[in-house]
CSV table of C-alpha atoms and ligand atoms in Angstrom, one decimal:
chain,number,residue,atom,x,y,z
E,716,MET,CA,16.2,-16.6,8.3
E,717,PRO,CA,16.0,-13.0,7.2
E,718,ALA,CA,12.8,-11.2,6.3
E,719,TYR,CA,12.8,-7.6,5.3
E,720,ALA,CA,9.7,-5.4,5.3
E,721,VAL,CA,9.0,-2.4,3.0
E,722,ILE,CA,6.3,-0.2,4.4
E,723,GLY,CA,4.6,3.1,3.4
E,724,GLY,CA,5.5,5.9,5.8
E,725,GLN,CA,2.8,8.3,4.6
E,726,TRP,CA,-0.7,8.0,3.2
E,727,GLY,CA,0.2,5.4,0.5
E,728,ASP,CA,1.5,6.0,-3.0
E,729,GLU,CA,5.0,6.5,-1.8
E,730,GLY,CA,6.5,4.6,-4.7
E,731,LYS,CA,6.8,1.2,-3.0
E,732,GLY,CA,6.3,-0.7,-6.2
E,733,LYS,CA,9.5,0.6,-7.7
E,734,VAL,CA,11.4,0.0,-4.4
E,735,ILE,CA,10.1,-3.6,-4.1
E,736,ASP,CA,10.8,-4.4,-7.7
E,737,TYR,CA,14.4,-3.0,-7.2
E,738,LEU,CA,15.0,-5.0,-4.0
E,739,ALA,CA,13.3,-8.1,-5.3
E,740,GLY,CA,16.4,-8.7,-7.4
E,741,LYS,CA,18.2,-9.7,-4.2
E,742,VAL,CA,15.5,-11.9,-2.6
E,743,ASP,CA,13.8,-15.3,-3.2
E,744,CYS,CA,10.3,-14.4,-2.2
E,745,VAL,CA,8.0,-11.3,-2.1
E,746,VAL,CA,4.9,-11.5,0.0
E,747,ARG,CA,1.9,-9.2,0.2
E,748,TYR,CA,0.4,-9.2,3.7
E,749,ALA,CA,-2.5,-6.6,3.8
E,750,GLY,CA,-5.0,-4.7,1.8
E,751,GLY,CA,-6.4,-5.8,-1.5
E,752,ASN,CA,-6.8,-4.3,-5.0
E,753,ASN,CA,-7.3,-0.9,-3.4
E,754,ALA,CA,-3.5,-0.8,-3.8
E,755,GLY,CA,-1.8,0.1,-7.1
E,756,HIS,CA,1.9,-0.5,-7.5
E,757,THR,CA,3.7,0.7,-10.6
E,758,VAL,CA,6.7,-1.2,-11.7
E,759,VAL,CA,8.9,0.0,-14.5
E,760,ASN,CA,11.7,-2.3,-15.8
E,761,GLU,CA,13.2,-3.7,-19.0
E,762,ARG,CA,10.0,-5.7,-19.6
E,763,GLY,CA,7.8,-2.6,-19.6
E,764,THR,CA,5.5,-0.8,-17.2
E,765,PHE,CA,3.2,-2.9,-15.0
E,766,GLN,CA,0.3,-1.6,-12.8
E,767,LEU,CA,-0.1,-4.3,-10.1
E,768,HIS,CA,-3.0,-4.3,-7.7
E,769,LEU,CA,-2.7,-7.7,-6.1
E,770,VAL,CA,0.2,-9.7,-7.5
E,771,PRO,CA,3.4,-8.9,-5.5
E,772,SER,CA,5.6,-6.3,-7.2
E,773,GLY,CA,8.6,-8.8,-7.3
E,774,ILE,CA,6.9,-11.0,-9.8
E,775,CYS,CA,9.0,-9.7,-12.7
E,776,TRP,CA,12.1,-11.5,-11.3
E,777,PRO,CA,12.1,-15.1,-12.4
E,778,GLN,CA,13.7,-16.5,-9.2
E,779,VAL,CA,11.1,-14.8,-7.0
E,780,PHE,CA,8.1,-16.6,-5.4
E,781,GLY,CA,5.2,-14.1,-5.4
E,782,ILE,CA,2.9,-14.8,-2.5
E,783,ILE,CA,-0.4,-13.3,-1.3
E,784,GLY,CA,-0.6,-13.9,2.4
E,785,ASN,CA,-3.6,-14.6,4.7
E,786,GLY,CA,-4.0,-10.9,5.6
E,787,VAL,CA,-4.9,-9.8,2.1
E,788,VAL,CA,-8.4,-9.6,0.8
E,789,VAL,CA,-8.7,-11.0,-2.7
E,790,ASP,CA,-11.0,-10.2,-5.6
E,791,PRO,CA,-10.5,-13.3,-7.6
E,792,ASP,CA,-11.5,-11.7,-10.9
E,793,VAL,CA,-8.9,-9.0,-10.5
E,794,LEU,CA,-6.2,-11.5,-9.4
E,795,LEU,CA,-6.9,-13.9,-12.2
E,796,GLY,CA,-7.0,-11.0,-14.7
E,797,GLU,CA,-3.7,-9.7,-13.5
E,798,LEU,CA,-2.0,-13.1,-13.7
E,799,GLN,CA,-3.4,-13.6,-17.2
E,800,GLN,CA,-2.0,-10.2,-18.3
E,801,LEU,CA,1.4,-10.9,-16.8
E,802,THR,CA,1.6,-14.2,-18.6
E,803,SER,CA,0.5,-12.7,-21.9
E,804,ARG,CA,3.4,-10.2,-21.5
E,805,GLY,CA,5.9,-13.0,-20.9
E,806,ILE,CA,6.2,-12.8,-17.1
E,807,ASP,CA,6.6,-16.2,-15.5
E,808,THR,CA,3.8,-16.6,-12.9
E,809,SER,CA,4.5,-20.3,-12.1
E,810,LYS,CA,5.9,-19.2,-8.7
E,811,PHE,CA,2.8,-17.3,-7.7
E,812,LEU,CA,0.8,-18.6,-4.6
E,813,VAL,CA,-2.2,-17.4,-2.6
E,814,SER,CA,-3.1,-18.2,1.0
E,815,GLU,CA,-6.1,-20.5,1.4
E,816,ARG,CA,-6.8,-18.3,4.5
E,817,ALA,CA,-7.0,-15.1,2.6
E,818,HIS,CA,-10.6,-13.7,2.5
E,819,VAL,CA,-12.4,-13.2,-0.7
E,820,ILE,CA,-13.9,-9.9,-1.8
E,821,MET,CA,-17.4,-11.1,-2.8
E,822,PRO,CA,-19.7,-9.3,-5.2
E,823,TYR,CA,-21.9,-8.0,-2.3
E,824,HIS,CA,-18.8,-6.4,-0.7
E,825,ILE,CA,-18.4,-4.2,-3.8
E,826,VAL,CA,-22.1,-3.3,-3.8
E,827,LEU,CA,-21.9,-2.5,0.0
E,828,ASP,CA,-18.8,-0.4,-0.4
E,829,ARG,CA,-20.6,1.9,-2.8
E,830,LEU,CA,-23.9,2.0,-0.9
E,831,GLU,CA,-22.1,2.7,2.5
E,832,GLU,CA,-20.0,5.5,0.9
E,833,GLU,CA,-23.2,7.1,-0.6
E,834,SER,CA,-24.9,7.0,2.8
E,835,ARG,CA,-22.0,8.7,4.5
E,836,GLY,CA,-22.7,11.9,2.5
E,837,SER,CA,-20.3,14.7,3.3
E,838,GLY,CA,-18.5,12.3,5.8
E,839,ALA,CA,-17.5,9.9,2.9
E,840,ILE,CA,-14.1,8.3,3.3
E,841,GLY,CA,-13.4,8.4,-0.4
E,842,THR,CA,-12.8,4.6,-0.6
E,843,THR,CA,-11.5,3.0,-3.7
E,844,GLY,CA,-14.9,1.3,-4.1
E,845,ARG,CA,-13.3,-2.2,-4.4
E,846,GLY,CA,-15.1,-3.8,-1.5
E,847,VAL,CA,-12.1,-3.9,0.7
E,848,GLY,CA,-13.6,-2.4,3.8
E,849,PRO,CA,-16.8,-4.6,3.8
E,850,ALA,CA,-14.6,-7.7,3.2
E,851,TYR,CA,-12.6,-6.9,6.3
E,852,VAL,CA,-15.8,-6.2,8.2
E,853,ASP,CA,-17.0,-9.8,7.4
E,854,LYS,CA,-13.6,-11.2,8.3
E,855,THR,CA,-13.8,-9.7,11.8
E,856,ALA,CA,-17.6,-10.5,12.1
E,857,ARG,CA,-16.6,-14.2,11.2
E,858,SER,CA,-18.9,-14.3,8.2
E,859,GLY,CA,-16.3,-14.1,5.5
E,860,ILE,CA,-15.6,-16.5,2.8
E,861,ARG,CA,-11.9,-17.6,2.4
E,862,VAL,CA,-10.0,-18.7,-0.7
E,863,GLY,CA,-10.0,-22.3,0.8
E,864,ASP,CA,-13.7,-22.2,1.4
E,865,LEU,CA,-14.3,-21.8,-2.3
E,866,MET,CA,-12.9,-25.3,-2.8
E,867,ASP,CA,-15.2,-26.9,-0.1
E,868,TRP,CA,-18.4,-26.8,-2.1
E,869,GLU,CA,-20.5,-28.9,0.4
E,870,ALA,CA,-19.8,-26.4,3.2
E,871,LEU,CA,-19.8,-23.3,1.0
E,872,VAL,CA,-23.4,-23.6,-0.4
E,873,PRO,CA,-25.3,-23.4,3.0
E,874,ARG,CA,-22.9,-20.9,4.4
E,875,LEU,CA,-23.2,-18.6,1.4
E,876,GLU,CA,-27.0,-19.0,1.5
E,877,GLN,CA,-27.0,-17.7,5.0
E,878,VAL,CA,-24.5,-14.9,4.5
E,879,LEU,CA,-26.1,-13.7,1.3
E,880,ALA,CA,-29.6,-13.6,2.9
E,881,ALA,CA,-28.2,-11.2,5.6
E,882,LYS,CA,-26.3,-9.1,3.0
E,883,ASN,CA,-29.4,-8.8,0.8
E,884,ALA,CA,-31.5,-7.7,3.7
E,885,LEU,CA,-28.9,-5.0,4.4
E,886,ILE,CA,-28.6,-4.0,0.7
E,887,THR,CA,-32.4,-3.8,0.1
E,888,LYS,CA,-33.9,-2.8,3.5
E,889,ILE,CA,-31.3,-0.3,4.7
E,890,TYR,CA,-29.8,1.0,1.5
E,891,GLY,CA,-32.7,0.5,-1.0
E,892,GLY,CA,-30.3,-1.4,-3.3
E,893,GLU,CA,-30.9,-4.4,-5.5
E,894,ALA,CA,-30.6,-7.9,-4.1
E,895,LEU,CA,-27.9,-10.3,-5.5
E,896,VAL,CA,-29.0,-13.7,-6.8
E,897,LEU,CA,-27.6,-16.7,-4.9
E,898,GLU,CA,-27.3,-18.9,-8.0
E,899,ASP,CA,-25.2,-16.2,-9.8
E,900,VAL,CA,-22.9,-15.8,-6.8
E,901,LEU,CA,-22.5,-19.6,-6.5
E,902,ALA,CA,-21.7,-19.9,-10.2
E,903,GLN,CA,-19.0,-17.2,-9.8
E,904,CYS,CA,-17.6,-19.1,-6.8
E,905,ARG,CA,-17.5,-22.4,-8.7
E,906,ARG,CA,-15.5,-20.7,-11.5
E,907,TRP,CA,-13.2,-19.0,-9.0
E,908,ALA,CA,-12.6,-22.3,-7.2
E,909,GLU,CA,-11.4,-24.0,-10.4
E,910,ASP,CA,-9.2,-21.1,-11.5
E,911,LEU,CA,-7.6,-20.4,-8.1
E,912,ARG,CA,-7.0,-24.1,-7.1
E,913,PRO,CA,-3.5,-24.3,-8.7
E,914,TYR,CA,-2.3,-21.4,-6.6
E,915,ALA,CA,-4.1,-21.8,-3.2
E,916,CYS,CA,-2.1,-23.3,-0.4
E,917,ALA,CA,-0.9,-22.9,3.2
E,918,THR,CA,1.4,-19.9,2.4
E,919,GLU,CA,2.5,-19.5,6.0
E,920,GLN,CA,4.2,-22.9,5.7
E,921,ILE,CA,5.9,-22.0,2.4
E,922,VAL,CA,7.3,-18.7,3.8
E,923,GLN,CA,8.5,-20.5,7.0
E,924,ASP,CA,10.2,-23.2,4.8
E,925,LEU,CA,11.9,-20.6,2.7
E,926,LEU,CA,13.2,-18.8,5.8
E,927,ALA,CA,14.3,-22.1,7.3
E,928,GLU,CA,16.4,-22.6,4.1
E,929,ASN,CA,17.9,-19.2,4.8
E,930,LYS,CA,16.2,-17.7,1.8
E,931,ARG,CA,15.5,-14.0,1.8
E,932,VAL,CA,11.9,-12.9,2.0
E,933,LEU,CA,10.6,-9.4,1.3
E,934,LEU,CA,7.4,-8.3,2.9
E,935,GLU,CA,5.5,-5.9,0.6
E,936,GLY,CA,3.4,-3.3,2.4
E,937,ALA,CA,0.5,-1.7,0.6
E,938,GLN,CA,-1.2,1.6,1.5
E,939,GLY,CA,0.7,3.5,4.2
E,940,THR,CA,1.0,3.8,8.0
E,941,LEU,CA,-1.2,6.9,8.1
E,942,LEU,CA,-4.0,4.8,6.5
E,943,ASP,CA,-3.6,2.1,9.1
E,944,ILE,CA,-6.9,1.1,10.8
E,945,ASP,CA,-5.3,1.5,14.2
E,946,HIS,CA,-2.5,4.0,13.7
E,947,GLY,CA,-3.9,6.1,10.9
E,948,SER,CA,-6.1,9.2,10.8
E,949,TYR,CA,-9.2,7.2,11.8
E,950,PRO,CA,-11.9,7.0,10.4
E,951,PHE,CA,-10.3,8.2,7.1
E,952,VAL,CA,-8.2,5.1,6.8
E,953,THR,CA,-8.3,1.7,5.1
E,954,SER,CA,-9.6,-1.4,6.9
E,955,SER,CA,-6.3,-3.3,7.3
E,956,SER,CA,-2.9,-2.8,9.1
E,957,PRO,CA,-0.4,-1.7,6.5
E,958,SER,CA,2.2,-1.1,9.3
E,959,ILE,CA,4.6,-3.7,10.7
E,960,GLY,CA,2.2,-5.4,13.0
E,961,GLY,CA,0.1,-6.3,10.0
E,962,ALA,CA,3.0,-8.1,8.4
E,963,CYS,CA,3.2,-10.7,11.3
E,964,THR,CA,-0.6,-11.4,11.5
E,965,GLY,CA,-1.0,-11.1,7.7
E,966,LEU,CA,1.5,-13.8,7.0
E,967,GLY,CA,1.7,-16.0,10.1
E,968,LEU,CA,5.3,-14.8,10.7
E,969,SER,CA,7.2,-14.2,13.9
E,970,PRO,CA,8.6,-10.7,14.5
E,971,GLN,CA,11.9,-12.4,15.2
E,972,ALA,CA,12.2,-13.3,11.5
E,973,ILE,CA,12.2,-9.6,10.5
E,974,VAL,CA,15.7,-8.2,10.5
E,975,GLY,CA,15.0,-5.0,8.6
E,976,VAL,CA,12.0,-2.6,8.4
E,977,MET,CA,12.2,-0.1,5.7
E,978,GLY,CA,10.0,3.0,5.6
E,979,VAL,CA,9.2,4.5,2.2
E,980,PHE,CA,8.7,8.2,2.1
E,981,LYS,CA,8.0,10.4,-0.9
E,982,ALA,CA,10.0,13.7,-0.9
E,983,TYR,CA,6.7,15.5,-0.5
E,984,THR,CA,3.3,14.3,0.7
E,985,SER,CA,0.2,13.0,-1.2
E,986,ARG,CA,-3.1,11.7,-0.1
E,987,VAL,CA,-6.0,10.3,-2.1
E,988,GLY,CA,-9.5,10.3,-0.6
E,989,SER,CA,-10.8,12.3,2.4
E,990,GLY,CA,-9.4,13.2,5.7
E,991,PRO,CA,-7.0,15.8,7.2
E,992,MET,CA,-3.6,16.5,5.7
E,993,PRO,CA,-2.0,19.4,7.5
E,994,SER,CA,0.7,20.2,4.9
E,995,GLU,CA,-1.7,20.1,1.9
E,996,MET,CA,-0.9,22.7,-0.9
E,997,VAL,CA,-3.8,24.4,-2.6
E,998,GLY,CA,-4.3,26.3,-5.8
E,999,VAL,CA,-1.7,26.8,-8.6
E,1000,ALA,CA,1.2,25.4,-6.5
E,1001,ALA,CA,-0.7,22.2,-5.9
E,1002,GLU,CA,-1.8,21.8,-9.5
E,1003,SER,CA,1.7,22.3,-10.9
E,1004,LEU,CA,3.2,19.7,-8.5
E,1005,ARG,CA,0.3,17.3,-9.2
E,1006,GLU,CA,0.9,17.7,-13.0
E,1007,LYS,CA,4.7,17.4,-12.8
E,1008,ALA,CA,4.5,14.3,-10.6
E,1009,GLN,CA,1.4,12.9,-12.4
E,1010,GLU,CA,-0.2,12.4,-9.0
E,1011,TYR,CA,-3.3,10.5,-10.1
E,1012,GLY,CA,-4.4,7.3,-8.4
E,1013,THR,CA,-3.2,4.1,-10.0
E,1014,THR,CA,-6.3,2.3,-9.0
E,1015,THR,CA,-9.1,4.9,-9.4
E,1016,GLY,CA,-7.4,7.6,-11.5
E,1017,ARG,CA,-8.5,10.2,-9.0
E,1018,PRO,CA,-6.3,13.3,-8.6
E,1019,ARG,CA,-4.2,13.0,-5.5
E,1020,ARG,CA,-4.0,15.8,-3.0
E,1021,VAL,CA,-0.4,17.0,-2.7
E,1022,GLY,CA,1.6,18.9,-0.1
E,1023,TRP,CA,5.0,19.5,1.5
E,1024,PHE,CA,6.8,16.8,3.4
E,1025,ASP,CA,5.2,16.4,6.9
E,1026,ALA,CA,8.0,15.5,9.3
E,1027,VAL,CA,5.6,15.3,12.3
E,1028,ALA,CA,3.6,12.6,10.6
E,1029,GLY,CA,6.8,11.0,9.3
E,1030,LYS,CA,8.4,10.8,12.7
E,1031,TYR,CA,5.2,9.2,14.0
E,1032,SER,CA,5.4,6.5,11.3
E,1033,CYS,CA,9.0,5.8,12.2
E,1034,LEU,CA,8.0,5.3,15.8
E,1035,VAL,CA,5.0,3.0,15.0
E,1036,ASN,CA,7.0,0.8,12.7
E,1037,GLY,CA,10.5,1.0,14.2
E,1038,PHE,CA,12.0,1.7,10.8
E,1039,THR,CA,15.6,0.5,10.7
E,1040,GLY,CA,16.2,2.5,7.5
E,1041,ASN,CA,14.3,4.6,5.1
E,1042,VAL,CA,13.9,5.0,1.4
E,1043,LEU,CA,13.3,8.5,-0.2
E,1044,THR,CA,11.4,8.5,-3.5
E,1045,ARG,CA,10.5,11.1,-6.1
E,1046,LEU,CA,13.2,13.5,-5.1
E,1047,ASP,CA,13.5,14.6,-8.8
E,1048,ILE,CA,10.0,16.0,-8.6
E,1049,LEU,CA,11.3,18.8,-6.4
E,1050,ASP,CA,14.0,19.7,-9.0
E,1051,GLY,CA,13.7,23.3,-10.0
E,1052,PHE,CA,11.6,24.6,-7.0
E,1053,PRO,CA,13.1,27.9,-5.8
E,1054,SER,CA,12.7,26.7,-2.2
E,1055,VAL,CA,11.3,23.6,-0.5
E,1056,LYS,CA,9.3,23.5,2.8
E,1057,ILE,CA,9.2,20.9,5.5
E,1058,CYS,CA,6.4,20.8,8.1
E,1059,ILE,CA,8.1,20.5,11.5
E,1060,GLY,CA,5.2,21.1,13.8
E,1061,TYR,CA,1.5,22.1,14.0
E,1062,ARG,CA,-0.1,25.2,15.3
E,1063,VAL,CA,-3.5,24.3,16.8
E,1064,ASP,CA,-6.0,25.9,19.2
E,1065,GLY,CA,-3.6,28.7,20.2
E,1066,GLY,CA,-0.6,26.5,20.9
E,1067,GLU,CA,2.0,24.4,19.1
E,1068,ILE,CA,2.4,20.6,19.0
E,1069,ASN,CA,5.0,18.4,17.4
E,1070,ARG,CA,3.2,15.0,17.8
E,1071,PHE,CA,0.8,13.4,15.3
E,1072,PRO,CA,-2.5,13.6,17.2
E,1073,ALA,CA,-4.9,10.6,17.7
E,1074,ASN,CA,-7.9,12.9,17.5
E,1075,THR,CA,-8.7,13.3,13.8
E,1076,ASN,CA,-10.8,16.5,14.5
E,1077,LEU,CA,-7.8,18.0,16.2
E,1078,LEU,CA,-5.6,16.9,13.3
E,1079,ALA,CA,-8.0,18.7,10.9
E,1080,ARG,CA,-7.5,21.9,12.8
E,1081,CYS,CA,-3.7,21.7,12.7
E,1082,GLN,CA,-1.9,24.4,10.7
E,1083,PRO,CA,1.6,23.5,9.5
E,1084,ILE,CA,4.7,25.2,10.9
E,1085,TYR,CA,7.2,25.2,8.0
E,1086,GLU,CA,10.9,25.3,7.8
E,1087,GLU,CA,12.0,26.7,4.4
E,1088,MET,CA,15.2,25.6,2.6
E,1089,PRO,CA,16.7,26.8,-0.7
E,1090,GLY,CA,15.8,24.6,-3.7
E,1091,TRP,CA,18.3,23.3,-6.2
E,1092,ASP,CA,18.7,24.2,-9.9
E,1093,ARG,CA,20.7,21.2,-11.0
E,1094,PRO,CA,18.5,18.1,-11.6
E,1095,THR,CA,18.6,15.1,-9.3
E,1096,ALA,CA,16.7,13.1,-11.9
E,1097,SER,CA,18.4,9.8,-12.8
E,1098,ALA,CA,21.3,10.3,-10.3
E,1099,THR,CA,22.9,7.1,-9.2
E,1100,THR,CA,25.4,8.4,-6.6
E,1101,LEU,CA,25.1,10.9,-3.8
E,1102,SER,CA,28.0,12.9,-5.3
E,1103,GLN,CA,25.8,13.6,-8.3
E,1104,LEU,CA,23.3,15.4,-6.2
E,1105,PRO,CA,23.3,19.2,-5.8
E,1106,GLU,CA,24.4,20.5,-2.4
E,1107,ASN,CA,21.0,21.9,-1.5
E,1108,ALA,CA,19.3,18.6,-2.3
E,1109,LEU,CA,21.8,16.8,0.0
E,1110,ALA,CA,21.0,19.4,2.7
E,1111,TYR,CA,17.3,18.7,2.3
E,1112,ILE,CA,17.9,14.9,2.6
E,1113,LYS,CA,20.0,15.4,5.7
E,1114,ARG,CA,17.4,17.6,7.3
E,1115,LEU,CA,14.7,15.0,6.7
E,1116,GLU,CA,16.9,12.3,8.2
E,1117,ASP,CA,17.5,14.4,11.3
E,1118,LEU,CA,13.8,15.1,11.7
E,1119,LEU,CA,12.8,11.4,11.2
E,1120,GLY,CA,15.6,10.2,13.3
E,1121,CYS,CA,16.4,7.5,10.7
E,1122,PRO,CA,18.8,7.5,7.7
E,1123,PHE,CA,17.9,7.0,4.1
E,1124,GLN,CA,19.5,3.8,2.8
E,1125,ILE,CA,18.1,4.3,-0.7
E,1126,ILE,CA,17.2,7.4,-2.7
E,1127,SER,CA,15.0,7.0,-5.8
E,1128,THR,CA,15.6,9.5,-8.6
E,1129,GLY,CA,13.3,8.2,-11.2
E,1130,PRO,CA,10.8,5.4,-12.0
E,1131,SER,CA,13.2,2.8,-13.5
E,1132,ARG,CA,15.4,0.4,-11.6
E,1133,GLU,CA,18.6,2.1,-12.6
E,1134,GLU,CA,17.5,5.5,-11.3
E,1135,THR,CA,18.5,4.6,-7.7
E,1136,ILE,CA,21.1,5.7,-5.3
E,1137,VAL,CA,22.1,3.0,-2.8
E,1138,VAL,CA,23.5,4.8,0.3
E,1139,GLU,CA,23.8,1.6,2.3
E,1140,GLU,CA,23.0,-2.0,1.3
E,1141,THR,CA,19.6,-2.8,2.9
E,1142,ILE,CA,19.4,-6.5,2.1
E,1143,LYS,CA,22.5,-8.4,3.3
M,492,IMP,P1,-10.4,1.6,0.9
M,492,IMP,O1,-9.1,1.0,1.3
M,492,IMP,O2,-10.8,1.4,-0.5
M,492,IMP,O3,-11.5,1.3,1.9
M,492,IMP,O4,-10.3,3.2,1.1
M,492,IMP,C1,-10.0,3.9,2.4
M,492,IMP,C2,-9.1,5.0,2.2
M,492,IMP,O5,-7.8,4.6,1.9
M,492,IMP,C3,-9.5,6.0,1.1
M,492,IMP,O6,-9.1,7.3,1.4
M,492,IMP,C4,-8.6,5.5,-0.1
M,492,IMP,O7,-8.3,6.6,-1.0
M,492,IMP,C5,-7.3,5.2,0.7
M,492,IMP,N1,-6.5,4.2,0.0
M,492,IMP,C6,-6.7,2.8,-0.1
M,492,IMP,N2,-5.8,2.2,-0.8
M,492,IMP,C7,-4.9,3.2,-1.1
M,492,IMP,C8,-3.6,3.1,-1.8
M,492,IMP,O8,-3.1,2.1,-2.2
M,492,IMP,N3,-3.0,4.3,-1.9
M,492,IMP,C9,-3.5,5.5,-1.4
M,492,IMP,N4,-4.6,5.6,-0.7
M,492,IMP,C10,-5.3,4.4,-0.6
């Protein structure tokens, strides 16, 4: 019963969508376990380019069950819109399912996300504004509405009445916002219940059944380890657990079922939103890298901050997740740079450290210690074998492997499925 996880090793946007779409050709099921439509996964294949926010990235393969597990928070309008768009482009969505235990992003969560961010002033997190944080707050506070609750009308009405009264008090009295109308929210819930009914089920059972039949299951991470609520640069994090622990709780899956944990790392670093990023580039260098790589958020369109590869943060991600193999993406973006740098330590408060600190204020004071390597003038773009890579690119890859203490099993050299070097088969 083999399950394989694909997890972001940095601050999200590592190119997991392409990796998952590529690997999904070898599996029977792809499952999202955390986050919501704050994620944006880009998939490019012979059917076109797809920007997916909720539906698992393996959906384009006809044999694949695409499942949203209990750990995800679901905005039904976004989900239903995405399914409709996929169907209209000829993608079969008949194997799509959503957990009845997944929490719903309600309209007041989106309102509160905006109001809370505004109230944070200069300390704003830079959330995606999709209501993800407030939905997870309600889940933990035990006042959330789950997908299954939408279909239990008798119980939903009094519960929503109570919850909405509390939310409206918060919205109007604390933030000076406008109250939401109960009847409007109920009407929306009624519509959602009807539209989601065909997909809602006990997904943990489906996943267990598939594993029992010896089918292969791919666990699709969203965001990245450095955005993890526990392990990331708190409080500049998302509200879920993108790292491996989140996969077990977000699916109802035993860790024993997971035989491979793959970390996805971009050949450089990017971050969207606020919070420290020690190897951040500034000025013209940052702008030219951003433009070349088109580093703009898939979800919000915001320009992403960019920087050199941070091996201190990367090593930490490897430890937290126990990566059994890594994937290197967007190597081609570094083609043509006269030299490339890797952050191998931090200078801080008169000393040096080589660990990713828990204290985010300390992290913000960290200055990168760089190791510089010669760049390569032959392109790596579209390479499909290691032998096609220039020597200096191979040396860069080897150095990253040594620093992370984990080999790269796949190297991505472009957005399409074919632009992939398989160093070692990851899914057996
Ligand atoms: P939230 O998840 O919308 O609450 O945003 C919290 C932080 O996580 C912000 O800095 C976001 O920019 C960041 N974030 C959330 N989802 C993603 C993602 O998929 N990629 C990159 N950053 C993300």
